[in-house]
């Protein structure tokens, strides 16, 4: 069966996450419905990662097996026609070999988290960033973030519902930088635990504070070494998280 690789962009705000759930609107569900509308086939679209409800994607990758050959531009355009009015777009479709698997063939995933550091409420950016009203020191956050880079047991930053076999992961990048009133966090690794990025961002936010609730870089290290979910800071909301790219 011909296999197609899809690059997908979506606004996660109206969805109950990526993964198909009966009686729920999910990204995987609407993509699978679009495939059926195009081909008449009941084929589940397989994604590179299961983003949570409210998490967005600029470069999610998926694959789907179809019964016959289609022009790649036809696959892209026809799926987009059937996806409307959902805020999901297939940016490209590419014919790939049977050995390609969107999830298991991935060698690195790149996430971006967006914090708007200001006292006024969000307007245009509501559902697309995390507003933190207290002043944050992005340099202190970046310095602390380097304590998490490398191979560690990330139990502290792992959801209790995580289904990964091991809490050990190798974090290749965790950078924090300020752009005006925004603070951007970039995280890269081959794979992440459930809620790992949001958990790390929430704890890193504490290292940018001064006064009540502030953490030092040593506090962050102690939380990591505790290997205890209760040692984690707050979990950052899904609104500010974006899956940007998947490398193969």
Tab-separated table of C-alpha atoms in Angstrom:
chain	number	residue	atom	x	y	z
A	1	UNK	CA	0.000	0.000	0.000
A	2	UNK	CA	1.437	3.441	-0.868
A	3	UNK	CA	2.519	5.382	2.226
A	4	UNK	CA	2.332	9.169	2.450
A	5	UNK	CA	4.178	11.452	4.862
A	6	UNK	CA	2.164	14.502	5.896
A	7	UNK	CA	3.417	17.744	7.474
A	8	UNK	CA	0.572	19.214	9.488
A	9	UNK	CA	-0.128	22.525	11.196
A	10	UNK	CA	-2.950	23.000	13.685
A	11	UNK	CA	-4.417	25.232	16.342
A	12	UNK	CA	-4.849	22.951	19.337
A	13	UNK	CA	-7.292	25.197	21.217
A	14	UNK	CA	-10.559	23.587	20.014
A	15	UNK	CA	-9.304	19.986	20.175
A	16	UNK	CA	-9.165	17.359	22.916
A	17	UNK	CA	-5.601	16.577	21.869
A	18	UNK	CA	-4.067	14.671	18.981
A	19	UNK	CA	-5.091	11.112	19.780
A	20	UNK	CA	-8.407	9.741	18.538
A	21	UNK	CA	-11.097	9.501	21.218
A	22	UNK	CA	-14.640	8.325	20.613
A	23	UNK	CA	-17.181	11.162	20.808
A	24	UNK	CA	-14.421	13.793	21.110
A	25	UNK	CA	-13.017	16.193	18.512
A	26	UNK	CA	-9.318	15.385	18.091
A	27	UNK	CA	-6.731	16.246	15.449
A	28	UNK	CA	-6.143	12.603	14.578
A	29	UNK	CA	-9.891	12.081	14.375
A	30	UNK	CA	-10.585	14.894	11.902
A	31	UNK	CA	-7.600	13.876	9.756
A	32	UNK	CA	-8.806	10.285	9.668
A	33	UNK	CA	-12.295	11.483	8.690
A	34	UNK	CA	-10.770	13.594	5.904
A	35	UNK	CA	-8.946	10.535	4.548
A	36	UNK	CA	-12.184	8.567	4.539
A	37	UNK	CA	-13.980	11.407	2.729
A	38	UNK	CA	-11.245	11.390	0.068
A	39	UNK	CA	-10.692	7.652	-0.395
A	40	UNK	CA	-13.599	5.869	1.292
A	41	UNK	CA	-11.045	4.007	3.435
A	42	UNK	CA	-11.102	3.594	7.197
A	43	UNK	CA	-7.417	4.275	7.849
A	44	UNK	CA	-6.045	5.832	11.047
A	45	UNK	CA	-3.513	8.608	10.428
A	46	UNK	CA	-0.397	7.922	12.545
A	47	UNK	CA	1.371	10.908	14.140
A	48	UNK	CA	4.900	11.567	15.391
A	49	UNK	CA	3.634	12.604	18.820
A	50	UNK	CA	0.484	12.853	20.900
A	51	UNK	CA	0.036	16.511	21.711
A	52	UNK	CA	-2.288	17.268	24.632
A	53	UNK	CA	-5.530	19.217	24.488
A	54	UNK	CA	-4.749	22.866	23.736
A	55	UNK	CA	-1.217	22.227	22.423
A	56	UNK	CA	-0.487	23.582	18.945
A	57	UNK	CA	1.691	22.359	16.081
A	58	UNK	CA	3.603	24.103	13.331
A	59	UNK	CA	5.254	20.945	12.064
A	60	UNK	CA	3.525	17.784	13.260
A	61	UNK	CA	4.419	14.796	11.066
A	62	UNK	CA	2.136	11.887	10.260
A	63	UNK	CA	1.886	9.008	7.827
A	64	UNK	CA	-1.041	7.246	6.245
A	65	UNK	CA	-1.301	4.147	4.028
A	66	UNK	CA	-3.718	4.386	1.099
A	67	UNK	CA	-4.993	1.610	-1.141
A	68	UNK	CA	-3.769	3.218	-4.366
A	69	UNK	CA	-1.372	5.824	-5.647
A	70	UNK	CA	-2.443	9.459	-5.519
A	71	UNK	CA	-0.690	12.583	-6.719
A	72	UNK	CA	0.871	14.178	-3.655
A	73	UNK	CA	-0.621	17.585	-4.410
A	74	UNK	CA	-4.038	15.930	-4.716
A	75	UNK	CA	-3.601	14.301	-1.305
A	76	UNK	CA	-2.633	17.640	0.254
A	77	UNK	CA	-5.342	19.746	-1.384
A	78	UNK	CA	-8.163	17.225	-1.066
A	79	UNK	CA	-7.451	16.563	2.608
A	80	UNK	CA	-7.416	20.298	3.281
A	81	UNK	CA	-10.768	20.667	1.527
A	82	UNK	CA	-12.273	17.956	3.729
A	83	UNK	CA	-10.652	19.353	6.907
A	84	UNK	CA	-12.483	22.668	6.667
A	85	UNK	CA	-13.616	24.390	8.867
A	86	UNK	CA	-11.320	22.756	11.444
A	87	UNK	CA	-8.117	24.759	12.116
A	88	UNK	CA	-5.906	22.017	10.670
A	89	UNK	CA	-3.844	22.261	7.476
A	90	UNK	CA	-1.799	19.663	5.624
A	91	UNK	CA	1.230	21.700	4.538
A	92	UNK	CA	2.715	18.986	2.361
A	93	UNK	CA	2.295	15.353	1.323
A	94	UNK	CA	5.194	13.173	0.219
A	95	UNK	CA	5.342	9.569	-1.012
A	96	UNK	CA	7.644	7.550	1.271
A	97	UNK	CA	8.744	3.945	1.617
A	98	UNK	CA	7.142	1.376	3.883
A	99	UNK	CA	10.081	1.645	6.288
A	100	UNK	CA	9.111	5.217	7.214
A	101	UNK	CA	7.108	5.545	10.420
A	102	UNK	CA	6.172	9.017	11.663
A	103	UNK	CA	6.673	8.023	15.310
A	104	UNK	CA	9.436	5.429	15.419
A	105	UNK	CA	11.598	6.866	12.613
A	106	UNK	CA	11.893	10.268	14.308
A	107	UNK	CA	15.362	11.158	15.599
A	108	UNK	CA	14.538	14.503	17.231
A	109	UNK	CA	11.505	16.556	18.187
A	110	UNK	CA	11.584	20.322	18.667
A	111	UNK	CA	9.168	22.218	20.931
A	112	UNK	CA	8.696	25.931	21.545
A	113	UNK	CA	6.990	27.446	24.589
A	114	UNK	CA	5.774	31.030	24.632
A	115	UNK	CA	5.392	33.107	27.821
A	116	UNK	CA	4.031	36.654	27.728
A	117	UNK	CA	5.501	38.399	30.759
A	118	UNK	CA	3.178	41.318	31.513
A	119	UNK	CA	0.502	42.378	33.983
A	120	UNK	CA	-2.356	43.086	31.523
A	121	UNK	CA	-4.459	40.141	30.415
A	122	UNK	CA	-3.956	38.593	27.001
A	123	UNK	CA	-6.292	39.536	24.173
A	124	UNK	CA	-5.158	38.379	20.718
A	125	UNK	CA	-2.763	35.867	22.289
A	126	UNK	CA	-5.296	34.232	24.575
A	127	UNK	CA	-5.048	30.422	24.115
A	128	UNK	CA	-1.673	30.864	22.377
A	129	UNK	CA	0.665	31.874	25.222
A	130	UNK	CA	0.983	31.738	29.014
A	131	UNK	CA	0.675	35.115	30.697
A	132	UNK	CA	2.897	35.465	33.748
A	133	UNK	CA	2.267	38.773	35.515
A	134	UNK	CA	5.288	38.820	37.856
A	135	UNK	CA	8.604	39.966	36.350
A	136	UNK	CA	10.805	37.113	35.163
A	137	UNK	CA	14.574	37.000	34.728
A	138	UNK	CA	15.077	35.076	31.465
A	139	UNK	CA	18.859	34.873	31.974
A	140	UNK	CA	18.379	33.174	35.349
A	141	UNK	CA	15.864	30.799	33.769
A	142	UNK	CA	18.311	29.921	30.994
A	143	UNK	CA	21.143	29.317	33.446
A	144	UNK	CA	18.944	27.030	35.543
A	145	UNK	CA	17.650	25.235	32.444
A	146	UNK	CA	21.134	23.926	31.668
A	147	UNK	CA	20.883	21.752	34.801
A	148	UNK	CA	18.269	19.688	32.938
A	149	UNK	CA	20.209	19.224	29.687
A	150	UNK	CA	21.656	15.737	29.165
A	151	UNK	CA	20.493	12.282	30.154
A	152	UNK	CA	18.491	12.167	33.385
A	153	UNK	CA	15.697	10.380	35.160
A	154	UNK	CA	12.879	12.896	34.551
A	155	UNK	CA	10.329	11.307	36.903
A	156	UNK	CA	9.768	14.692	38.580
A	157	UNK	CA	8.738	16.206	35.247
A	158	UNK	CA	6.604	13.268	34.113
A	159	UNK	CA	2.820	13.032	34.248
A	160	UNK	CA	1.470	10.323	36.517
A	161	UNK	CA	-0.451	9.118	33.449
A	162	UNK	CA	2.700	8.783	31.315
A	163	UNK	CA	2.902	5.406	29.581
A	164	UNK	CA	6.616	5.515	28.687
A	165	UNK	CA	8.518	2.411	29.808
A	166	UNK	CA	11.348	4.445	31.322
A	167	UNK	CA	11.592	7.946	32.835
A	168	UNK	CA	15.144	8.306	31.478
A	169	UNK	CA	15.436	10.733	28.575
A	170	UNK	CA	18.243	12.709	26.958
A	171	UNK	CA	17.435	16.400	26.644
A	172	UNK	CA	19.560	17.910	23.874
A	173	UNK	CA	18.495	21.535	24.233
A	174	UNK	CA	16.647	23.722	26.722
A	175	UNK	CA	17.201	27.406	25.958
A	176	UNK	CA	15.409	30.432	27.385
A	177	UNK	CA	15.544	33.913	25.884
A	178	UNK	CA	13.637	37.166	26.154
A	179	UNK	CA	12.161	39.060	23.192
A	180	UNK	CA	10.545	42.246	24.514
A	181	UNK	CA	7.717	41.245	26.810
A	182	UNK	CA	7.903	37.630	25.652
A	183	UNK	CA	10.043	34.794	26.994
A	184	UNK	CA	10.693	31.913	24.609
A	185	UNK	CA	11.703	28.417	25.673
A	186	UNK	CA	13.138	25.952	23.139
A	187	UNK	CA	13.376	22.237	23.936
A	188	UNK	CA	14.790	19.478	21.717
A	189	UNK	CA	15.161	15.741	22.301
A	190	UNK	CA	14.587	12.477	20.498
A	191	UNK	CA	11.483	11.961	22.613
A	192	UNK	CA	9.756	13.443	25.641
A	193	UNK	CA	7.715	12.077	28.512
A	194	UNK	CA	4.055	13.000	28.857
A	195	UNK	CA	3.837	16.620	30.097
A	196	UNK	CA	7.647	16.867	30.336
A	197	UNK	CA	8.048	20.164	28.493
A	198	UNK	CA	5.162	21.848	30.307
A	199	UNK	CA	6.454	20.560	33.651
A	200	UNK	CA	9.958	21.840	32.980
A	201	UNK	CA	8.672	25.249	31.846
A	202	UNK	CA	6.483	25.601	34.937
A	203	UNK	CA	9.422	24.838	37.215
A	204	UNK	CA	11.759	27.087	35.218
A	205	UNK	CA	9.310	29.946	35.667
A	206	UNK	CA	9.995	29.714	39.414
A	207	UNK	CA	13.723	30.225	38.779
A	208	UNK	CA	12.955	33.510	37.012
A	209	UNK	CA	11.096	34.974	39.971
A	210	UNK	CA	12.359	37.046	42.848
A	211	UNK	CA	10.687	37.077	46.238
A	212	UNK	CA	8.020	34.590	47.385
A	213	UNK	CA	8.033	31.306	45.465
A	214	UNK	CA	11.378	31.928	43.787
A	215	UNK	CA	13.662	28.968	43.065
A	216	UNK	CA	17.401	28.895	42.572
A	217	UNK	CA	19.132	26.727	40.001
A	218	UNK	CA	20.063	24.445	42.919
A	219	UNK	CA	16.366	24.111	43.774
A	220	UNK	CA	15.699	22.986	40.206
A	221	UNK	CA	18.509	20.437	40.430
A	222	UNK	CA	17.110	19.178	43.722
A	223	UNK	CA	13.678	18.756	42.139
A	224	UNK	CA	15.214	16.737	39.292
A	225	UNK	CA	17.238	14.575	41.677
A	226	UNK	CA	14.191	13.933	43.879
A	227	UNK	CA	12.651	11.785	41.119
A	228	UNK	CA	9.317	12.624	42.704
A	229	UNK	CA	6.359	14.196	40.879
A	230	UNK	CA	5.431	16.191	43.977
A	231	UNK	CA	8.781	18.042	43.719
A	232	UNK	CA	7.749	19.573	40.380
A	233	UNK	CA	6.633	23.182	40.181
A	234	UNK	CA	3.334	24.014	38.556
A	235	UNK	CA	2.674	22.518	35.143
A	236	UNK	CA	2.611	25.290	32.533
A	237	UNK	CA	-0.707	25.475	30.642
A	238	UNK	CA	-0.923	23.905	27.168
A	239	UNK	CA	-1.749	27.241	25.505
A	240	UNK	CA	1.875	28.300	25.011
A	241	UNK	CA	3.270	25.002	23.725
A	242	UNK	CA	3.991	24.342	20.038
A	243	UNK	CA	5.424	21.266	18.317
A	244	UNK	CA	7.628	23.014	15.769
A	245	UNK	CA	9.466	20.307	13.871
A	246	UNK	CA	10.342	16.625	13.786
A	247	UNK	CA	13.673	15.435	12.361
A	248	UNK	CA	14.189	12.169	10.494
